[in-house]
PDB file of C-alpha atoms in Angstrom:
ATOM      1  CA  UNK L   1     -46.668  34.259 326.320  1.00 40.00           C
ATOM      2  CA  UNK L   2     -47.647  30.670 325.563  1.00 42.00           C
ATOM      3  CA  UNK L   3     -45.091  28.215 324.688  1.00 41.00           C
ATOM      4  CA  UNK L   4     -45.400  25.077 323.062  1.00 41.00           C
ATOM      5  CA  UNK L   5     -43.785  21.905 324.939  1.00 40.00           C
ATOM      6  CA  UNK L   6     -41.761  19.730 322.656  1.00 41.00           C
ATOM      7  CA  UNK L   7     -43.285  15.836 322.665  1.00 43.00           C
ATOM      8  CA  UNK L   8     -40.503  13.617 322.310  1.00 41.00           C
ATOM      9  CA  UNK L   9     -40.508  11.044 319.097  1.00 42.00           C
ATOM     10  CA  UNK L  10     -40.759   8.361 319.729  1.00 43.00           C
ATOM     11  CA  UNK L  11     -37.819   5.802 318.559  1.00 45.00           C
ATOM     12  CA  UNK L  12     -38.201   3.038 316.302  1.00 43.00           C
ATOM     13  CA  UNK L  13     -37.223  -0.644 317.434  1.00 44.00           C
ATOM     14  CA  UNK L  14     -34.695  -2.746 315.760  1.00 43.00           C
ATOM     15  CA  UNK L  15     -37.824  -5.426 315.230  1.00 42.00           C
ATOM     16  CA  UNK L  16     -40.379  -2.674 313.944  1.00 41.00           C
ATOM     17  CA  UNK L  17     -37.727  -1.046 311.404  1.00 41.00           C
ATOM     18  CA  UNK L  18     -37.010  -4.859 310.289  1.00 43.00           C
ATOM     19  CA  UNK L  19     -40.548  -5.109 310.125  1.00 42.00           C
ATOM     20  CA  UNK L  20     -40.800  -1.717 307.553  1.00 41.00           C
ATOM     21  CA  UNK L  21     -37.459  -1.526 306.105  1.00 50.00           C
ATOM     22  CA  UNK L  22     -37.722  -1.918 302.017  1.00 54.00           C
ATOM     23  CA  UNK L  23     -34.920  -3.256 300.345  1.00 56.00           C
ATOM     24  CA  UNK L  24     -35.929  -3.123 295.830  1.00 57.00           C
ATOM     25  CA  UNK L  25     -39.187  -2.942 296.772  1.00 61.00           C
ATOM     26  CA  UNK L  26     -39.319  -5.930 299.412  1.00 61.00           C
ATOM     27  CA  UNK L  27     -39.561  -5.880 303.275  1.00 63.00           C
ATOM     28  CA  UNK L  28     -36.111  -7.074 304.711  1.00 60.00           C
ATOM     29  CA  UNK L  29     -38.505  -9.102 306.561  1.00 67.00           C
ATOM     30  CA  UNK L  30     -40.036 -11.276 303.772  1.00 67.00           C
ATOM     31  CA  UNK L  31     -36.569 -11.546 301.684  1.00 67.00           C
ATOM     32  CA  UNK L  32     -35.177 -14.627 301.643  1.00 73.00           C
ATOM     33  CA  UNK L  33     -30.804 -15.138 302.530  1.00 75.00           C
ATOM     34  CA  UNK L  34     -30.145 -15.337 299.055  1.00 79.00           C
ATOM     35  CA  UNK L  35     -31.591 -12.107 298.065  1.00 76.00           C
ATOM     36  CA  UNK L  36     -29.882 -10.745 300.729  1.00 75.00           C
ATOM     37  CA  UNK L  37     -26.578 -12.135 299.649  1.00 79.00           C
ATOM     38  CA  UNK L  38     -27.397 -10.471 296.528  1.00 80.00           C
ATOM     39  CA  UNK L  39     -28.236  -7.540 297.466  1.00 78.00           C
ATOM     40  CA  UNK L  40     -25.320  -7.354 299.879  1.00 82.00           C
ATOM     41  CA  UNK L  41     -22.890  -8.339 296.925  1.00 84.00           C
ATOM     42  CA  UNK L  42     -24.577  -5.167 294.779  1.00 84.00           C
ATOM     43  CA  UNK L  43     -23.870  -3.116 297.578  1.00 83.00           C
ATOM     44  CA  UNK L  44     -19.862  -4.114 297.973  1.00 86.00           C
ATOM     45  CA  UNK L  45     -19.654  -3.469 294.345  1.00 88.00           C
ATOM     46  CA  UNK L  46     -21.452  -0.039 294.341  1.00 86.00           C
ATOM     47  CA  UNK L  47     -18.803   0.526 297.569  1.00 86.00           C
ATOM     48  CA  UNK L  48     -15.883  -0.786 295.326  1.00 88.00           C
ATOM     49  CA  UNK L  49     -17.108   1.811 292.450  1.00 88.00           C
ATOM     50  CA  UNK L  50     -17.361   4.638 294.540  1.00 87.00           C
ATOM     51  CA  UNK L  51     -14.113   3.950 296.024  1.00 86.00           C
ATOM     52  CA  UNK L  52     -12.323   3.647 292.808  1.00 89.00           C
ATOM     53  CA  UNK L  53     -13.980   6.684 291.420  1.00 88.00           C
ATOM     54  CA  UNK L  54     -13.185   8.502 294.928  1.00 87.00           C
ATOM     55  CA  UNK L  55      -9.486   7.135 293.871  1.00 89.00           C
ATOM     56  CA  UNK L  56      -9.708   8.710 290.476  1.00 89.00           C
ATOM     57  CA  UNK L  57     -10.742  12.070 291.432  1.00 87.00           C
ATOM     58  CA  UNK L  58      -8.209  12.283 294.306  1.00 87.00           C
ATOM     59  CA  UNK L  59      -5.350  11.189 291.956  1.00 89.00           C
ATOM     60  CA  UNK L  60      -6.688  14.010 289.328  1.00 88.00           C
ATOM     61  CA  UNK L  61      -7.013  16.400 292.226  1.00 88.00           C
ATOM     62  CA  UNK L  62      -3.508  15.313 293.022  1.00 88.00           C
ATOM     63  CA  UNK L  63      -2.249  15.968 289.132  1.00 88.00           C
ATOM     64  CA  UNK L  64      -3.929  19.192 288.991  1.00 89.00           C
ATOM     65  CA  UNK L  65      -2.503  20.154 292.367  1.00 89.00           C
ATOM     66  CA  UNK L  66       0.921  19.391 291.438  1.00 90.00           C
ATOM     67  CA  UNK L  67       0.598  21.029 287.814  1.00 89.00           C
ATOM     68  CA  UNK L  68      -0.472  24.110 289.052  1.00 90.00           C
ATOM     69  CA  UNK L  69       2.598  24.437 291.644  1.00 90.00           C
ATOM     70  CA  UNK L  70       4.661  23.723 288.798  1.00 90.00           C
ATOM     71  CA  UNK L  71       2.981  26.164 286.870  1.00 89.00           C
ATOM     72  CA  UNK L  72       3.034  28.468 289.811  1.00 87.00           C
ATOM     73  CA  UNK L  73       6.725  27.722 290.221  1.00 90.00           C
ATOM     74  CA  UNK L  74       7.863  28.538 286.180  1.00 88.00           C
ATOM     75  CA  UNK L  75       5.357  31.512 286.346  1.00 89.00           C
ATOM     76  CA  UNK L  76       7.428  32.798 289.183  1.00 89.00           C
ATOM     77  CA  UNK L  77      10.513  32.103 287.427  1.00 90.00           C
ATOM     78  CA  UNK L  78       9.209  33.689 284.087  1.00 87.00           C
ATOM     79  CA  UNK L  79       8.757  36.990 286.458  1.00 87.00           C
ATOM     80  CA  UNK L  80      12.300  36.759 287.816  1.00 89.00           C
ATOM     81  CA  UNK L  81      13.677  36.452 283.870  1.00 90.00           C
ATOM     82  CA  UNK L  82      11.058  39.138 282.708  1.00 89.00           C
ATOM     83  CA  UNK L  83      12.356  41.627 285.214  1.00 89.00           C
ATOM     84  CA  UNK L  84      15.937  40.818 284.701  1.00 90.00           C
ATOM     85  CA  UNK L  85      15.697  41.612 281.167  1.00 87.00           C
ATOM     86  CA  UNK L  86      14.172  44.555 281.924  1.00 88.00           C
ATOM     87  CA  UNK L  87      16.697  45.935 284.147  1.00 87.00           C
ATOM     88  CA  UNK L  88      19.506  44.389 281.294  1.00 88.00           C
ATOM     89  CA  UNK L  89      16.797  46.753 278.956  1.00 86.00           C
ATOM     90  CA  UNK L  90      16.861  49.651 281.236  1.00 86.00           C
ATOM     91  CA  UNK L  91      20.976  49.473 281.331  1.00 88.00           C
ATOM     92  CA  UNK L  92      21.064  48.980 277.775  1.00 87.00           C
ATOM     93  CA  UNK L  93      19.175  51.747 277.197  1.00 85.00           C
ATOM     94  CA  UNK L  94      21.181  54.028 279.328  1.00 88.00           C
ATOM     95  CA  UNK L  95      23.868  52.931 277.902  1.00 88.00           C
ATOM     96  CA  UNK L  96      22.893  53.729 274.113  1.00 86.00           C
ATOM     97  CA  UNK L  97      21.880  56.792 275.023  1.00 88.00           C
ATOM     98  CA  UNK L  98      25.338  57.484 276.230  1.00 87.00           C
ATOM     99  CA  UNK L  99      26.621  55.781 273.233  1.00 87.00           C
ATOM    100  CA  UNK L 100      24.409  58.230 271.118  1.00 87.00           C
ATOM    101  CA  UNK L 101      25.465  61.048 273.061  1.00 87.00           C
ATOM    102  CA  UNK L 102      28.874  60.431 272.488  1.00 89.00           C
ATOM    103  CA  UNK L 103      28.481  59.844 268.851  1.00 82.00           C
ATOM    104  CA  UNK L 104      26.861  63.235 268.207  1.00 85.00           C
ATOM    105  CA  UNK L 105      29.843  64.639 270.879  1.00 87.00           C
ATOM    106  CA  UNK L 106      32.234  62.814 267.677  1.00 86.00           C
ATOM    107  CA  UNK L 107      30.200  63.737 264.709  1.00 84.00           C
ATOM    108  CA  UNK L 108      30.490  67.768 265.724  1.00 86.00           C
ATOM    109  CA  UNK L 109      33.655  67.062 265.905  1.00 86.00           C
ATOM    110  CA  UNK L 110      34.268  65.102 262.314  1.00 86.00           C
ATOM    111  CA  UNK L 111      31.565  67.670 260.711  1.00 84.00           C
ATOM    112  CA  UNK L 112      33.969  70.686 262.430  1.00 86.00           C
ATOM    113  CA  UNK L 113      37.231  69.380 261.116  1.00 85.00           C
ATOM    114  CA  UNK L 114      35.756  68.491 257.341  1.00 80.00           C
ATOM    115  CA  UNK L 115      34.177  71.825 257.214  1.00 85.00           C
ATOM    116  CA  UNK L 116      37.729  73.118 258.250  1.00 85.00           C
ATOM    117  CA  UNK L 117      39.241  70.821 255.566  1.00 83.00           C
ATOM    118  CA  UNK L 118      36.818  71.837 252.856  1.00 84.00           C
ATOM    119  CA  UNK L 119      37.414  75.549 252.977  1.00 84.00           C
ATOM    120  CA  UNK L 120      41.423  75.030 253.032  1.00 85.00           C
ATOM    121  CA  UNK L 121      40.600  73.081 250.158  1.00 83.00           C
ATOM    122  CA  UNK L 122      38.399  75.354 248.181  1.00 85.00           C
ATOM    123  CA  UNK L 123      40.872  78.285 249.459  1.00 85.00           C
ATOM    124  CA  UNK L 124      43.862  76.010 247.387  1.00 83.00           C
ATOM    125  CA  UNK L 125      41.549  74.933 244.548  1.00 81.00           C
ATOM    126  CA  UNK L 126      40.732  78.859 244.083  1.00 85.00           C
ATOM    127  CA  UNK L 127      44.405  79.839 244.071  1.00 83.00           C
ATOM    128  CA  UNK L 128      44.698  76.869 241.887  1.00 83.00           C
ATOM    129  CA  UNK L 129      42.406  78.043 239.669  1.00 81.00           C
ATOM    130  CA  UNK L 130      43.728  81.790 239.850  1.00 84.00           C
ATOM    131  CA  UNK L 131      47.227  80.251 238.501  1.00 85.00           C
ATOM    132  CA  UNK L 132      45.767  77.944 236.016  1.00 82.00           C
ATOM    133  CA  UNK L 133      43.212  81.163 234.358  1.00 81.00           C
ATOM    134  CA  UNK L 134      47.001  82.790 234.114  1.00 84.00           C
ATOM    135  CA  UNK L 135      48.359  79.742 232.379  1.00 81.00           C
ATOM    136  CA  UNK L 136      45.676  79.555 230.193  1.00 79.00           C
ATOM    137  CA  UNK L 137      45.545  83.515 229.086  1.00 82.00           C
ATOM    138  CA  UNK L 138      48.726  82.987 228.221  1.00 83.00           C
ATOM    139  CA  UNK L 139      48.502  79.688 226.150  1.00 80.00           C
ATOM    140  CA  UNK L 140      45.510  81.456 224.450  1.00 79.00           C
ATOM    141  CA  UNK L 141      47.643  84.423 224.026  1.00 80.00           C
ATOM    142  CA  UNK L 142      50.293  82.127 222.040  1.00 79.00           C
ATOM    143  CA  UNK L 143      47.603  80.135 220.069  1.00 78.00           C
ATOM    144  CA  UNK L 144      46.348  83.168 218.818  1.00 79.00           C
ATOM    145  CA  UNK L 145      49.768  84.404 217.813  1.00 79.00           C
ATOM    146  CA  UNK L 146      50.072  81.134 216.463  1.00 79.00           C
ATOM    147  CA  UNK L 147      46.799  81.507 214.348  1.00 79.00           C
ATOM    148  CA  UNK L 148      47.820  84.267 212.989  1.00 78.00           C
ATOM    149  CA  UNK L 149      50.978  83.134 211.736  1.00 80.00           C
ATOM    150  CA  UNK L 150      49.322  80.493 210.501  1.00 78.00           C
ATOM    151  CA  UNK L 151      46.569  82.810 208.290  1.00 78.00           C
ATOM    152  CA  UNK L 152      49.366  84.308 206.683  1.00 78.00           C
ATOM    153  CA  UNK L 153      51.010  81.018 205.865  1.00 77.00           C
ATOM    154  CA  UNK L 154      48.069  79.873 204.306  1.00 78.00           C
ATOM    155  CA  UNK L 155      47.348  82.701 202.282  1.00 78.00           C
ATOM    156  CA  UNK L 156      51.038  82.670 201.270  1.00 80.00           C
ATOM    157  CA  UNK L 157      50.161  79.043 200.265  1.00 77.00           C
ATOM    158  CA  UNK L 158      46.904  79.410 198.599  1.00 77.00           C
ATOM    159  CA  UNK L 159      48.703  82.125 196.204  1.00 81.00           C
ATOM    160  CA  UNK L 160      51.245  79.837 195.506  1.00 76.00           C
ATOM    161  CA  UNK L 161      49.068  77.208 194.802  1.00 73.00           C
ATOM    162  CA  UNK L 162      47.010  79.529 192.312  1.00 76.00           C
ATOM    163  CA  UNK L 163      49.884  80.269 191.068  1.00 78.00           C
ATOM    164  CA  UNK L 164      51.146  76.976 190.336  1.00 76.00           C
ATOM    165  CA  UNK L 165      47.876  75.775 189.340  1.00 78.00           C
ATOM    166  CA  UNK L 166      48.481  78.539 186.625  1.00 80.00           C
ATOM    167  CA  UNK L 167      51.478  76.920 185.219  1.00 75.00           C
ATOM    168  CA  UNK L 168      50.469  73.556 185.406  1.00 75.00           C
ATOM    169  CA  UNK L 169      47.227  74.359 183.044  1.00 74.00           C
ATOM    170  CA  UNK L 170      49.898  75.947 180.801  1.00 78.00           C
ATOM    171  CA  UNK L 171      51.980  73.124 180.580  1.00 77.00           C
ATOM    172  CA  UNK L 172      49.431  70.403 180.371  1.00 72.00           C
ATOM    173  CA  UNK L 173      47.752  72.544 177.613  1.00 73.00           C
ATOM    174  CA  UNK L 174      51.461  72.443 175.540  1.00 78.00           C
ATOM    175  CA  UNK L 175      50.759  68.799 176.584  1.00 76.00           C
ATOM    176  CA  UNK L 176      47.809  68.282 175.012  1.00 76.00           C
ATOM    177  CA  UNK L 177      48.581  69.985 172.070  1.00 79.00           C
ATOM    178  CA  UNK L 178      51.437  67.918 171.315  1.00 78.00           C
ATOM    179  CA  UNK L 179      49.925  64.831 172.595  1.00 75.00           C
ATOM    180  CA  UNK L 180      47.019  65.534 169.950  1.00 75.00           C
ATOM    181  CA  UNK L 181      49.493  66.117 167.114  1.00 80.00           C
ATOM    182  CA  UNK L 182      50.886  63.019 168.224  1.00 76.00           C
ATOM    183  CA  UNK L 183      47.494  60.801 168.373  1.00 72.00           C
ATOM    184  CA  UNK L 184      46.374  62.470 164.903  1.00 79.00           C
ATOM    185  CA  UNK L 185      49.508  61.295 163.637  1.00 81.00           C
ATOM    186  CA  UNK L 186      48.606  57.523 164.744  1.00 78.00           C
ATOM    187  CA  UNK L 187      44.677  57.650 164.082  1.00 78.00           C
ATOM    188  CA  UNK L 188      45.917  58.620 160.164  1.00 78.00           C
ATOM    189  CA  UNK L 189      47.867  55.712 159.679  1.00 79.00           C
ATOM    190  CA  UNK L 190      45.623  53.435 161.622  1.00 77.00           C
ATOM    191  CA  UNK L 191      43.085  54.989 159.162  1.00 75.00           C
ATOM    192  CA  UNK L 192      45.064  53.996 156.274  1.00 76.00           C
ATOM    193  CA  UNK L 193      45.758  50.611 157.977  1.00 75.00           C
ATOM    194  CA  UNK L 194      42.028  50.030 158.452  1.00 73.00           C
ATOM    195  CA  UNK L 195      41.266  50.890 155.148  1.00 74.00           C
ATOM    196  CA  UNK L 196      43.316  47.983 153.539  1.00 75.00           C
ATOM    197  CA  UNK L 197      42.286  45.317 156.017  1.00 78.00           C
ATOM    198  CA  UNK L 198      38.360  46.646 155.703  1.00 78.00           C
ATOM    199  CA  UNK L 199      39.138  45.658 151.713  1.00 76.00           C
ATOM    200  CA  UNK L 200      40.545  42.343 152.858  1.00 82.00           C
ATOM    201  CA  UNK L 201      37.904  41.425 154.741  1.00 82.00           C
ATOM    202  CA  UNK L 202      35.201  42.806 152.826  1.00 80.00           C
ATOM    203  CA  UNK L 203      36.539  40.063 150.139  1.00 80.00           C
ATOM    204  CA  UNK L 204      36.977  37.483 152.069  1.00 85.00           C
ATOM    205  CA  UNK L 205      32.928  38.217 153.609  1.00 84.00           C
ATOM    206  CA  UNK L 206      32.055  38.095 149.502  1.00 82.00           C
ATOM    207  CA  UNK L 207      33.480  34.854 149.729  1.00 85.00           C
ATOM    208  CA  UNK L 208      31.985  33.099 152.494  1.00 85.00           C
ATOM    209  CA  UNK L 209      28.689  34.834 151.082  1.00 81.00           C
ATOM    210  CA  UNK L 210      28.942  33.491 147.456  1.00 84.00           C
ATOM    211  CA  UNK L 211      29.989  29.953 149.155  1.00 87.00           C
ATOM    212  CA  UNK L 212      27.036  30.027 151.502  1.00 84.00           C
ATOM    213  CA  UNK L 213      24.223  31.226 148.819  1.00 84.00           C
ATOM    214  CA  UNK L 214      25.653  28.450 146.545  1.00 86.00           C
ATOM    215  CA  UNK L 215      25.269  25.848 149.089  1.00 86.00           C
ATOM    216  CA  UNK L 216      21.645  27.251 150.008  1.00 85.00           C
ATOM    217  CA  UNK L 217      20.657  26.852 146.283  1.00 84.00           C
ATOM    218  CA  UNK L 218      22.144  23.444 146.128  1.00 86.00           C
ATOM    219  CA  UNK L 219      20.124  22.545 148.957  1.00 85.00           C
ATOM    220  CA  UNK L 220      17.153  24.286 147.967  1.00 83.00           C
ATOM    221  CA  UNK L 221      17.445  22.238 144.320  1.00 83.00           C
ATOM    222  CA  UNK L 222      17.862  18.640 146.211  1.00 85.00           C
ATOM    223  CA  UNK L 223      14.476  19.904 148.171  1.00 84.00           C
ATOM    224  CA  UNK L 224      12.357  20.994 145.204  1.00 84.00           C
ATOM    225  CA  UNK L 225      13.806  18.085 143.422  1.00 84.00           C
ATOM    226  CA  UNK L 226      12.544  15.335 146.071  1.00 85.00           C
ATOM    227  CA  UNK L 227       9.139  17.230 146.876  1.00 84.00           C
ATOM    228  CA  UNK L 228       8.862  17.009 142.730  1.00 83.00           C
ATOM    229  CA  UNK L 229       9.813  12.840 142.723  1.00 84.00           C
ATOM    230  CA  UNK L 230       7.238  12.813 145.921  1.00 83.00           C
ATOM    231  CA  UNK L 231       4.429  15.107 144.377  1.00 79.00           C
ATOM    232  CA  UNK L 232       4.706  12.809 140.994  1.00 81.00           C
ATOM    233  CA  UNK L 233       4.887   9.592 142.808  1.00 84.00           C
ATOM    234  CA  UNK L 234       1.472  10.641 145.069  1.00 82.00           C
ATOM    235  CA  UNK L 235      -0.409  11.429 141.568  1.00 79.00           C
ATOM    236  CA  UNK L 236       0.524   8.427 140.061  1.00 82.00           C
ATOM    237  CA  UNK L 237      -0.894   6.407 143.337  1.00 82.00           C
ATOM    238  CA  UNK L 238      -4.165   8.700 143.210  1.00 81.00           C
ATOM    239  CA  UNK L 239      -4.067   8.518 139.466  1.00 78.00           C
ATOM    240  CA  UNK L 240      -4.415   4.349 139.744  1.00 81.00           C
ATOM    241  CA  UNK L 241      -6.677   4.367 142.878  1.00 81.00           C
ATOM    242  CA  UNK L 242      -9.437   7.054 140.965  1.00 78.00           C
ATOM    243  CA  UNK L 243      -8.770   4.246 137.359  1.00 79.00           C
ATOM    244  CA  UNK L 244      -9.412   0.995 139.455  1.00 82.00           C
ATOM    245  CA  UNK L 245     -12.546   2.774 140.908  1.00 84.00           C
ATOM    246  CA  UNK L 246     -13.718   4.111 137.295  1.00 83.00           C
ATOM    247  CA  UNK L 247     -13.006   0.267 136.041  1.00 81.00           C
ATOM    248  CA  UNK L 248     -15.473  -0.998 139.220  1.00 82.00           C
ATOM    249  CA  UNK L 249     -17.853   1.530 138.428  1.00 80.00           C
ATOM    250  CA  UNK L 250     -18.156   0.243 135.280  1.00 83.00           C
ATOM    251  CA  UNK L 251     -18.190  -3.466 135.629  1.00 84.00           C
ATOM    252  CA  UNK L 252     -21.105  -2.439 138.264  1.00 83.00           C
ATOM    253  CA  UNK L 253     -22.751  -0.612 135.537  1.00 83.00           C
ATOM    254  CA  UNK L 254     -22.705  -3.469 133.089  1.00 81.00           C
ATOM    255  CA  UNK L 255     -23.652  -5.549 135.369  1.00 82.00           C
ATOM    256  CA  UNK L 256     -26.248  -3.711 136.420  1.00 82.00           C
ATOM    257  CA  UNK L 257     -27.532  -3.231 132.590  1.00 80.00           C
ATOM    258  CA  UNK L 258     -27.226  -6.807 132.132  1.00 83.00           C
ATOM    259  CA  UNK L 259     -29.710  -7.516 135.213  1.00 82.00           C
ATOM    260  CA  UNK L 260     -32.139  -4.785 133.887  1.00 79.00           C
ATOM    261  CA  UNK L 261     -32.682  -6.540 130.825  1.00 80.00           C
ATOM    262  CA  UNK L 262     -33.084  -9.544 132.371  1.00 80.00           C
ATOM    263  CA  UNK L 263     -35.797  -8.614 134.525  1.00 78.00           C
ATOM    264  CA  UNK L 264     -37.696  -7.113 131.655  1.00 76.00           C
ATOM    265  CA  UNK L 265     -37.326  -9.946 129.579  1.00 71.00           C
ATOM    266  CA  UNK L 266     -38.411 -11.879 132.286  1.00 72.00           C
ATOM    267  CA  UNK L 267     -41.704  -9.694 133.072  1.00 68.00           C
ATOM    268  CA  UNK L 268     -42.138  -9.541 129.537  1.00 64.00           C
ATOM    269  CA  UNK L 269     -42.593 -13.557 128.689  1.00 59.00           C
ATOM    270  CA  UNK L 270     -44.077 -14.629 132.504  1.00 54.00           C
ATOM    271  CA  UNK L 271     -46.414 -11.716 133.563  1.00 53.00           C
ATOM    272  CA  UNK L 272     -47.310 -12.154 137.373  1.00 51.00           C
TER     273      UNK L 272
END
């Protein structure tokens, strides 16, 4: 097997590195002192920035670590509390089951006593019911006997009432006859009084009627006389009015005749 020997690499000396190193695209050998100082200041700022970022991230890491430890501790506490609560729940469940079992036993005992009490009360009520039914039957028999007695009494009262009605009707008939005779006598007396009073009233009414007729005739005569007088006055006024019209017409006719004669005379002597 052929083996290749590694040739040793030649190390570059400081002088050669200085000649070939580049800073910001310029060889170090060609840079001035001010440029090197500026570059060094820039590197120092970058180093300071990197140091600040490292400190910030270190602080954040410490915070996260602390938060993780606190959270872990809280989680352990919550797990312990949860375990305790689960234990308490199990104990409460067991206690509740025991209480339910005891409650069921008590309920069975109470139900048995209640049923026994109900049976006793039912027996007592049945006995009381039988006694009450016997008493009720006795009362019903007594009431039926009393009802029969009352029916007999009502029947007797009905007969007595019908007899009393018959007697009352007879008595009323006699009283009506007596009243009829008395009222007839009073009516005859009133009729005689009425005839005399009617004659007096009729005479008074005749006098009043004659007086009223006379007053009406007097008013009628006065009204007729007034109408005649008014008519005569109007007739005289109309007569005077028409006489004036006739006189005026006659005068007008005479004037027209004179004018016509004058016109004829003028036409005859002075023809146009």
